[in-house]
Short mmCIF file of C-alpha atoms and ligand atoms in Angstrom, two decimals:
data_model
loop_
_atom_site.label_atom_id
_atom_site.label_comp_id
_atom_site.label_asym_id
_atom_site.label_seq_id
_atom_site.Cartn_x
_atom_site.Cartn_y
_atom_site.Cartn_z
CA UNK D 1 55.83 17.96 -41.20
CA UNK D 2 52.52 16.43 -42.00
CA UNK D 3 49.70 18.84 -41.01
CA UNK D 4 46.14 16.94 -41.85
CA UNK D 5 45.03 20.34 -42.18
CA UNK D 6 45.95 20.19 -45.67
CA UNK D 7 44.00 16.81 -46.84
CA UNK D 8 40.39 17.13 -48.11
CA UNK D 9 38.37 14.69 -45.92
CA UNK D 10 39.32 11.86 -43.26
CA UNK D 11 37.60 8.38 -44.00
CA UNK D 12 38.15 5.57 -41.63
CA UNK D 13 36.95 2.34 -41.04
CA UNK D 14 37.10 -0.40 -38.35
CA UNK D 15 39.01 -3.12 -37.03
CA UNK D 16 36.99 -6.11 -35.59
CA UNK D 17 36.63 -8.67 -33.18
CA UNK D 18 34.56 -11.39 -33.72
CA UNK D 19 32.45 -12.68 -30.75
CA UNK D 20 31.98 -15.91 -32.00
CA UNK D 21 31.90 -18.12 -35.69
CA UNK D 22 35.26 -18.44 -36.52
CA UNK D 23 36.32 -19.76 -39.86
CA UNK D 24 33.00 -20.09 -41.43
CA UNK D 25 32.88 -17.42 -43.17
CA UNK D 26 34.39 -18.99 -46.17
CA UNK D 27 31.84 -22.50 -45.46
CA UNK D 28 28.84 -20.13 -45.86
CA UNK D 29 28.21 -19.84 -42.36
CA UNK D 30 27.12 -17.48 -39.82
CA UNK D 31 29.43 -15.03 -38.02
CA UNK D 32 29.24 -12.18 -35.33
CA UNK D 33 31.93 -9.82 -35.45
CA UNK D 34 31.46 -6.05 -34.43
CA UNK D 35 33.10 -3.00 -35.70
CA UNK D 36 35.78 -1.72 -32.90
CA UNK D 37 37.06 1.86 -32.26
CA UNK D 38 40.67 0.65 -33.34
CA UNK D 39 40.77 1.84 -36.97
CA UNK D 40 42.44 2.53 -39.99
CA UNK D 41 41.96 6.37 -41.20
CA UNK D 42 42.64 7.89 -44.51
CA UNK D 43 43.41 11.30 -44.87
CA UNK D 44 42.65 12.19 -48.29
CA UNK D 45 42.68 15.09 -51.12
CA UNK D 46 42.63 14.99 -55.08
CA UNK D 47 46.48 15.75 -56.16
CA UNK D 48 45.02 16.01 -60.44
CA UNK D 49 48.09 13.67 -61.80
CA UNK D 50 47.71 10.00 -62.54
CA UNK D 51 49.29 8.66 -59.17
CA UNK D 52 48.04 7.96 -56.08
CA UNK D 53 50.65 9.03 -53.33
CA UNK D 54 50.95 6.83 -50.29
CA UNK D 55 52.10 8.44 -47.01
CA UNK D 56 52.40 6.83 -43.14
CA UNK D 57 51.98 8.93 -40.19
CA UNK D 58 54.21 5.45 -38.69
CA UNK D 59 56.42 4.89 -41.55
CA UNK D 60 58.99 6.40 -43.66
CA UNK D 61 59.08 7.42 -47.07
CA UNK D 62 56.10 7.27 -49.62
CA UNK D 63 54.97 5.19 -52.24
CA UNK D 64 53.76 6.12 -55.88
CA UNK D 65 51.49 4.35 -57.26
CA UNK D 66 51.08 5.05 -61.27
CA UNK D 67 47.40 4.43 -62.10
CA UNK D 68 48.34 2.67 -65.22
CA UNK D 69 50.28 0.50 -63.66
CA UNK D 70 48.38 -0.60 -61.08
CA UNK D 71 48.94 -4.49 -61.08
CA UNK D 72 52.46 -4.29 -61.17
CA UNK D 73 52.32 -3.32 -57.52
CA UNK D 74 51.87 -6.80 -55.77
CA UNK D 75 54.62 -7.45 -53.69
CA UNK D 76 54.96 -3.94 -52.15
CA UNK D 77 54.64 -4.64 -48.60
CA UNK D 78 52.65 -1.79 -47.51
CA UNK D 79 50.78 -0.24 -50.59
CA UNK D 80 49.85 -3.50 -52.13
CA UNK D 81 46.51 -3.25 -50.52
CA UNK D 82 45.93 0.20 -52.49
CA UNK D 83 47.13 -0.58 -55.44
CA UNK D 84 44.56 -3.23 -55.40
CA UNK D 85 41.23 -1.32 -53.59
CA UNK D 86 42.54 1.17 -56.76
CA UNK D 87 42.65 -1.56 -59.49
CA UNK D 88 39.59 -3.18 -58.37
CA UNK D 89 37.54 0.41 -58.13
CA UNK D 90 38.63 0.91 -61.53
CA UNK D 91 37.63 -2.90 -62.63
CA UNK D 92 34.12 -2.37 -61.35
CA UNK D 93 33.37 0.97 -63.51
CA UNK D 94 33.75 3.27 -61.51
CA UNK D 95 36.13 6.82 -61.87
CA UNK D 96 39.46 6.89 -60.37
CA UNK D 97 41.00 9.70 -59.48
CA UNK D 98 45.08 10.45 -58.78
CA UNK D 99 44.99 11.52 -55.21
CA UNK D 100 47.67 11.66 -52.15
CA UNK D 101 46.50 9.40 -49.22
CA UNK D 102 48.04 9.94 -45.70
CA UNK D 103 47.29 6.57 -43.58
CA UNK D 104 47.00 6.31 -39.69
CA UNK D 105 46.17 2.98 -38.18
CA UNK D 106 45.46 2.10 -34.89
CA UNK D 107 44.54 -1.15 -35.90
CA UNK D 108 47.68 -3.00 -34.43
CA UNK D 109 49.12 -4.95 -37.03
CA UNK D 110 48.86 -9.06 -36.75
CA UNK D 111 47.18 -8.51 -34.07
CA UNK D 112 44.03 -10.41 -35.79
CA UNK D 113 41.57 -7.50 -35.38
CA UNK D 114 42.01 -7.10 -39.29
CA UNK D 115 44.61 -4.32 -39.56
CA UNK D 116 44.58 -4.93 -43.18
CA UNK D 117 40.53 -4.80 -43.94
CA UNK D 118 40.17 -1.55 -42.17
CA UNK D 119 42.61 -0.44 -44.13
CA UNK D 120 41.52 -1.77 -47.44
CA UNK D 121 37.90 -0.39 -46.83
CA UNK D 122 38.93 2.69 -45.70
CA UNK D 123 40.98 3.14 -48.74
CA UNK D 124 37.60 2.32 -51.17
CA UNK D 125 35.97 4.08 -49.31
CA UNK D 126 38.55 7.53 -49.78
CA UNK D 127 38.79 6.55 -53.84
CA UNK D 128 34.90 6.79 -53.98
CA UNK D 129 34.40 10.02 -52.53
CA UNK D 130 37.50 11.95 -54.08
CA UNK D 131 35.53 10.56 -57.40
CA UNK D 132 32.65 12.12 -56.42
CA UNK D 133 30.70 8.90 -55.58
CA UNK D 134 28.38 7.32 -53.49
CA UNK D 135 29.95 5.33 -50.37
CA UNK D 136 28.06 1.57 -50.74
CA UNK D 137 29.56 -0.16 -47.80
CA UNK D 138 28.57 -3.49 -49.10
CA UNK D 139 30.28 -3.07 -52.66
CA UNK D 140 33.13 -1.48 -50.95
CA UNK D 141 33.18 -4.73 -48.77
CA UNK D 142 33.23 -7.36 -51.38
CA UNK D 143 35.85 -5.12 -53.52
CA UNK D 144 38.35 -5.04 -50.13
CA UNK D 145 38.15 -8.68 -49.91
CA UNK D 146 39.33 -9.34 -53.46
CA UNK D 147 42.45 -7.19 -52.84
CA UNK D 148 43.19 -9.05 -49.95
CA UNK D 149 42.69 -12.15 -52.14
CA UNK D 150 43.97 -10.72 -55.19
CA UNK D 151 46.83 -8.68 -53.65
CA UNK D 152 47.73 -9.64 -50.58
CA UNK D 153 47.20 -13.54 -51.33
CA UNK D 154 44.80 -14.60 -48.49
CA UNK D 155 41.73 -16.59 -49.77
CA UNK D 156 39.74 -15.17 -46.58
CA UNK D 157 36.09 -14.77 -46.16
CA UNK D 158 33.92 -12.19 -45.94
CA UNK D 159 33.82 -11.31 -42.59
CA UNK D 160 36.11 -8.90 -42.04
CA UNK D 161 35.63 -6.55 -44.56
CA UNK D 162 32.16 -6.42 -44.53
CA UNK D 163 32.16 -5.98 -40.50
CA UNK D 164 35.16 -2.78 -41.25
CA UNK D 165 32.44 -1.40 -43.73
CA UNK D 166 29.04 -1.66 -42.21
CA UNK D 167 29.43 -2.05 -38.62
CA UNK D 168 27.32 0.14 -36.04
CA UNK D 169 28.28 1.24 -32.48
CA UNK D 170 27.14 -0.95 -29.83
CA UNK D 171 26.18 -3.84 -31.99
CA UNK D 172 27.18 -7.17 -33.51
CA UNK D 173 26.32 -8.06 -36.66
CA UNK D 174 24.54 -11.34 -37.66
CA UNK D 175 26.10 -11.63 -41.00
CA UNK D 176 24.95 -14.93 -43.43
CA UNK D 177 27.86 -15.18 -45.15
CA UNK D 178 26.62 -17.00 -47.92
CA UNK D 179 23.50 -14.53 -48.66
CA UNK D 180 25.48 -11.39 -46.97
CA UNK D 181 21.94 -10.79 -45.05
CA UNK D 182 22.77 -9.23 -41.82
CA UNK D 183 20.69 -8.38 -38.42
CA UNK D 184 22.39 -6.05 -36.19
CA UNK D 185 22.45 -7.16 -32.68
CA UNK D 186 22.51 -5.04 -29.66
CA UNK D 187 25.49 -6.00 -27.99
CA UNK D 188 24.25 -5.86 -24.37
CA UNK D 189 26.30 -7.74 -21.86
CA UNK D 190 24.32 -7.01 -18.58
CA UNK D 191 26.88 -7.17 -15.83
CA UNK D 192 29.70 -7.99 -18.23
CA UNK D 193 32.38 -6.32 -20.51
CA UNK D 194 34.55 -7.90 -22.97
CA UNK D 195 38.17 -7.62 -22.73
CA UNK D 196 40.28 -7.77 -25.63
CA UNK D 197 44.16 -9.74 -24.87
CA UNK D 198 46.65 -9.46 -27.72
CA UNK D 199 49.17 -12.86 -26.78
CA UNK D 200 52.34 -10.57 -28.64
CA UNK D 201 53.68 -13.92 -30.72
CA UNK D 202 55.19 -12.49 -33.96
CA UNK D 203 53.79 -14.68 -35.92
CA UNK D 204 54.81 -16.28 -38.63
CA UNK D 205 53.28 -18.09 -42.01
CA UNK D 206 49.26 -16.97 -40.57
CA UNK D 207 47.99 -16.61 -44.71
CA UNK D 208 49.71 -19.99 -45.47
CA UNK D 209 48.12 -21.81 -43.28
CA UNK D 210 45.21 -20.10 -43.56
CA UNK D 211 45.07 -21.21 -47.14
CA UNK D 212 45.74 -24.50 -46.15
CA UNK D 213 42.66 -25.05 -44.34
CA UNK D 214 40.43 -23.72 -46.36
CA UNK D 215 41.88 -25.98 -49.17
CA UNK D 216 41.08 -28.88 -46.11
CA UNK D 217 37.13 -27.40 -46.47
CA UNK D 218 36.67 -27.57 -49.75
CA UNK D 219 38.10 -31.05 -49.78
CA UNK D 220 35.95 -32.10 -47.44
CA UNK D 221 32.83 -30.47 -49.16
CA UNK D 222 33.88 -32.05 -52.02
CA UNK D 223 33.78 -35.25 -50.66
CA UNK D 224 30.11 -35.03 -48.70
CA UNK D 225 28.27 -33.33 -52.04
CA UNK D 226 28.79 -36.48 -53.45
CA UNK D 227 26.22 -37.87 -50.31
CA UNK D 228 24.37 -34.66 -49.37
CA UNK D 229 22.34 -31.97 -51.79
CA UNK D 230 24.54 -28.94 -50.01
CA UNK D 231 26.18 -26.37 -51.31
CA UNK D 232 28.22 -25.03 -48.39
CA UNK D 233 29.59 -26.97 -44.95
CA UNK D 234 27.43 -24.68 -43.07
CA UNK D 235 24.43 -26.10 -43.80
CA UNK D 236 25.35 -30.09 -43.12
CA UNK D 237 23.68 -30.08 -39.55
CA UNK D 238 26.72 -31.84 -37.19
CA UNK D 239 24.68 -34.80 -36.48
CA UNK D 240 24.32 -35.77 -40.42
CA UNK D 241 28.53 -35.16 -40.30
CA UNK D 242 28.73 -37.66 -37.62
CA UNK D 243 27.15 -40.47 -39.40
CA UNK D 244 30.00 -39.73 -42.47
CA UNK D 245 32.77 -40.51 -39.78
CA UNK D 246 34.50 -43.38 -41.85
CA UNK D 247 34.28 -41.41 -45.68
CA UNK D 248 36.43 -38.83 -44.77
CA UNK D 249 39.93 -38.79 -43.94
CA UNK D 250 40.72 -38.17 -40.25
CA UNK D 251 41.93 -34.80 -40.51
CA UNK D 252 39.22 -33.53 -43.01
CA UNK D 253 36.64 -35.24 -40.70
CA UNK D 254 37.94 -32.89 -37.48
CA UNK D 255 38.06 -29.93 -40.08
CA UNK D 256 34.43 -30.07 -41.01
CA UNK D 257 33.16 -30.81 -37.43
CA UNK D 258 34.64 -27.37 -36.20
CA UNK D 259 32.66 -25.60 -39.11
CA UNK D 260 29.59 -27.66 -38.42
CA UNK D 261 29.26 -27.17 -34.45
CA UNK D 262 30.27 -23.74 -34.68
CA UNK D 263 27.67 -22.67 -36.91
CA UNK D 264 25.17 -24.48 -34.34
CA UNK D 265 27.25 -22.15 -31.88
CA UNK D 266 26.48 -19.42 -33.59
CA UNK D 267 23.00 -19.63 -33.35
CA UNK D 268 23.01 -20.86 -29.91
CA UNK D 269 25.28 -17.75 -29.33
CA UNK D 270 22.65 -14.75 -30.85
CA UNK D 271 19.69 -16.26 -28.91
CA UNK D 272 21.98 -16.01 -25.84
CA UNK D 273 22.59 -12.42 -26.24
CA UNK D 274 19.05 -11.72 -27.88
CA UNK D 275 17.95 -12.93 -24.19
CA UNK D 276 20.78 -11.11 -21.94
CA UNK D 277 21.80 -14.64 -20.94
CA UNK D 278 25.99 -14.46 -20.31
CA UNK D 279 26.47 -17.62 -18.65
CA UNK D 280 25.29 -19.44 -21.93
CA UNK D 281 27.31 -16.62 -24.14
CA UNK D 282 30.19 -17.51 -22.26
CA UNK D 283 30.25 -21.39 -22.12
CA UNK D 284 29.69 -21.10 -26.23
CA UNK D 285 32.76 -19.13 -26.57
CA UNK D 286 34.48 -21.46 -24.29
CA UNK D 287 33.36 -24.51 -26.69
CA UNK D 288 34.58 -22.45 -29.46
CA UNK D 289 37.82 -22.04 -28.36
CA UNK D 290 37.91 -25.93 -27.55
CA UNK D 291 37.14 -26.75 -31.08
CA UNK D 292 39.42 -24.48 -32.79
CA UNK D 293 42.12 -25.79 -30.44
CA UNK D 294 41.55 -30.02 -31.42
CA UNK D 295 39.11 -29.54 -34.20
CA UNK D 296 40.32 -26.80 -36.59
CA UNK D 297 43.78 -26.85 -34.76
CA UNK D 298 44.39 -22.89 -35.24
CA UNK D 299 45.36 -21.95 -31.78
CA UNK D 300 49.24 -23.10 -30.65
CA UNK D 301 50.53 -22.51 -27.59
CA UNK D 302 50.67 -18.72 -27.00
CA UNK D 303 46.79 -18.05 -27.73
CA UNK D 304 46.03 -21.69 -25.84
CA UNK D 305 47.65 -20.38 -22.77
CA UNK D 306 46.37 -16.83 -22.79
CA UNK D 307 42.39 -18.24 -23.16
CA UNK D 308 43.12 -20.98 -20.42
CA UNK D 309 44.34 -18.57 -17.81
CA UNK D 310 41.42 -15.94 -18.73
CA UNK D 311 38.89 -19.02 -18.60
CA UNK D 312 40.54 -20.13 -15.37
CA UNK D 313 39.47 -16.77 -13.61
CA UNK D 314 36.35 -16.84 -11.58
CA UNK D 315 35.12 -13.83 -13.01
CA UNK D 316 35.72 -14.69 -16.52
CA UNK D 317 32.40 -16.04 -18.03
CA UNK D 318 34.05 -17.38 -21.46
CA UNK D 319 36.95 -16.85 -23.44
CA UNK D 320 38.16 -17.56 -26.97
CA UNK D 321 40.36 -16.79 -29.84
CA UNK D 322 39.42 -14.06 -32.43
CA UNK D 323 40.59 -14.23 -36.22
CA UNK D 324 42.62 -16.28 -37.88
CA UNK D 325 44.54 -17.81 -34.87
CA UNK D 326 47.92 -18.49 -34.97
CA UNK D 327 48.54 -16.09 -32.74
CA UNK D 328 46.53 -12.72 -32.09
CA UNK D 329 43.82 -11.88 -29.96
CA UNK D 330 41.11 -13.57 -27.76
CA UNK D 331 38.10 -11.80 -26.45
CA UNK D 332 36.81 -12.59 -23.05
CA UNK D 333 33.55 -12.24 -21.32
CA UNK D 334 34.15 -10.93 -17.94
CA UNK D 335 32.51 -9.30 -14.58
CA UNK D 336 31.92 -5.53 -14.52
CA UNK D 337 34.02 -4.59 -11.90
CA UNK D 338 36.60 -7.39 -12.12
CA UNK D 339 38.18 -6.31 -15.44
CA UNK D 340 41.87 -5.14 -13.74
CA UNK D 341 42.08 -8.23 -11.38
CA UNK D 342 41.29 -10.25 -14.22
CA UNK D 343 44.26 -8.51 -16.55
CA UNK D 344 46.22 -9.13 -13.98
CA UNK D 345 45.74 -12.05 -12.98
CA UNK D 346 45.57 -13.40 -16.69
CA UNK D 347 48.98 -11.24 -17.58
CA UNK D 348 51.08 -12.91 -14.46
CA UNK D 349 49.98 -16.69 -15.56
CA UNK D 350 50.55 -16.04 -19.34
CA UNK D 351 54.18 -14.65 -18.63
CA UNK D 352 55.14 -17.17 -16.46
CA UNK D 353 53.77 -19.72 -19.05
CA UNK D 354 55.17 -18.51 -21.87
CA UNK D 355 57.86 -16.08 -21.90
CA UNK D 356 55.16 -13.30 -23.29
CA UNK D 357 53.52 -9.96 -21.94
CA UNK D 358 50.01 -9.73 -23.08
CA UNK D 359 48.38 -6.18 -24.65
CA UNK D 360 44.42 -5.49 -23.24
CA UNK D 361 42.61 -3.65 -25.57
CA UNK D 362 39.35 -1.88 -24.58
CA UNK D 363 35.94 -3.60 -26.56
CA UNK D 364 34.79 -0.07 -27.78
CA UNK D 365 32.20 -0.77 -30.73
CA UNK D 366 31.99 1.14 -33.00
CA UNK D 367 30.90 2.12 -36.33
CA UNK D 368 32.38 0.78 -39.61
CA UNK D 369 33.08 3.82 -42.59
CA UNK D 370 32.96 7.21 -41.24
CA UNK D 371 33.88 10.10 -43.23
CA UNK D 372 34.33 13.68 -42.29
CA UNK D 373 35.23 17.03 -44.51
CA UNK D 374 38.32 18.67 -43.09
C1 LIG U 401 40.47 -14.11 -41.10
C2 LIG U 401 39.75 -13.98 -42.44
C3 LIG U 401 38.22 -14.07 -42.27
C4 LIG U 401 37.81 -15.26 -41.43
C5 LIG U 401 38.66 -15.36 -40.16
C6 LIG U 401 38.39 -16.62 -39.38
O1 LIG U 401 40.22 -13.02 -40.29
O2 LIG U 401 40.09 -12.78 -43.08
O3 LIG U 401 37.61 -14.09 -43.52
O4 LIG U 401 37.90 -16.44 -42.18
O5 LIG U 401 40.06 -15.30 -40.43
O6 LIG U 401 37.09 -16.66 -38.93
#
């Protein structure tokens, strides 16, 4: 029987959705995810041997993790991600200490609210303070995101780490993700809510082709430094893109316009919600989904379908995809009031389209490490 009674402290840190700047991230652009009340939590006490034991309040078994051996624990499907928050603590200088680690995620997996960040955070964050060290949610950040690159083999951005780590109830974060400065936005909707739709596709090969189009990027960027003094897509205005039409290849060319209008987006996006205005909010997130769909060419059928019905509903404002695409989650701007004829209305369309029943997941924001003594 497991009995949390008996662990030291509980640490836990968020899942996200981001409202809108999707794959940017890793171009140096602007995002604006915000910390959700779906999280990982680490239960957590000091066990004085060299191993850090791995328990599941959803799985089986446990796994035991020798702190010497640390790298040799890669392809473990489920405690790769400590074995790397744990190698990379160590890496940085700080103390690690053997301890037994009981995880409970509510963060559904592949659902593309970033299961594995909150759980990556949440885990530096539990190593820190069984070591008797300060939490530094920004360190913490950029150490989770070199596990997941490191361990887990996803060349991701910045995003959602950093938005696990340091985000703050009711708010969005700004985040510059080439300068990591961030402004915390109030996250105030007027007559609106946002509702959360998970389309249910197991999906399949999300971190290859991830990978794949970030390689796409950098070609591009490659390609356009030769022309422009940047150092980053994000900061090649759209219009300047346009004129290099013929230079790049076709696909590279579609690949760069997504990051280039959806940074403007972005922008457009936080003055929208700066001034309470939802209509423009929602027609951005709309356009977002558009160019992710025939630009960036991350959505497929499931996630198409589920953001077309919820757009098609008259009181549905906007509507995109959230993540990595390929399946997961799209968030939706939508009438106070109107949320349950909305889900249903959204859930009959998407079944009969697709074969699929949808999840709705409450937009509770929240904030990103929490930690409490047991
Ligand atoms: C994943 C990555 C992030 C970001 C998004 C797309 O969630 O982990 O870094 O690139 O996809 O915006």
């Amino acid at each position: 029987m497991i009995d949390i009674r008996d662990y030291k402290y509980s640490v836990s840190a968020a899942g996200r959705v981001n409202l809108i700047g999707e794959h940017v991230d890793y171009c140096g652009g602007r995002v604006m995810p915000c910390a959700l009340s779906l999280r990982n939590t680490v239960y957590v006490r000091p066990n004085g041997e060299d191993v850090l034991r791995i328990r599941w309040t959803d799985l089986e078994g446990e796994a035991v993790l020798r702190l010497d051996r640390l790298p040799a624990y890669k392809d473990l499907k489920h405690a790769k991600y400590h074995a790397g928050c744990a190698a990379l603590w160590r890496e940085a200088g700080h103390r690690l200490v053997g301890c037994d680690m009981l995880m409970d995620c509510t963060v559904p997996f592949g659902s593309g609210l970033s299961s594995s960040a909150a759980i990556e955070v949440s885990t530096l964050a539990a190593l820190a303070l069984v070591a008797g060290e300060r939490i530094d949610p920004v360190e913490i950040a950029l150490l989770a995101r070199r596990a997941e690159e490191e361990y887990a083999g996803v060349h991701c951005g910045i995003m959602d780490q950093y938005a696990a780590a340091n985000g703050r109830a009711g708010h969005a974060m700004l985040l510059d993700c080439k300068t990591l400065a961030c402004e915390y936005i109030p996250v105030a909707l007027g007559d609106c809510v946002l509702v959360i739709a998970n389309c249910n596709k197991p999906h399949s090969l999300v971190e290859s082709k991830y990978n794949e189009r970030r390689g796409e990027v950098e070609e591009a960027l490659a390609i356009l430094k030769k022309k422009e003094p940047i150092s980053c897509l994000a900061e090649l205005p759209p219009k300047k893109l346009r004129g290099y039409g013929s230079l790049l290849p076709p696909i590279l060319f579609r690949r760069a316009l997504h990051v280039c209008t959806e940074c403007e987006r972005v922008d457009l996006a936080a003055r929208a919600m700066r001034k309470g205005d939802m209509e423009t909010f929602g027609v951005l997130l709309n356009a977002s989904h558009a160019s992710l769909r025939d630009y960036y060419e991350v959505t497929g059928t499931e996630l198409d379908s589920l953001a077309h019905a919820a757009q098609a509903h008259p009181a549905c404002l906007g509507s995109r995809m959230t993540g990595a695409g390929f399946g997961g989650c799209t968030v939706s701007l939508v009438k106070k009031g109107e949320e349950e004829a909305f889900k249903a209305y959204v859930q009959e369309r998407y079944q009969r389209e697709t074969g699929y029943t949808p999840t709705f997941y409450p937009a509770e924001l929240s904030d990103g490490i929490v930690v409490q003594t047991l």
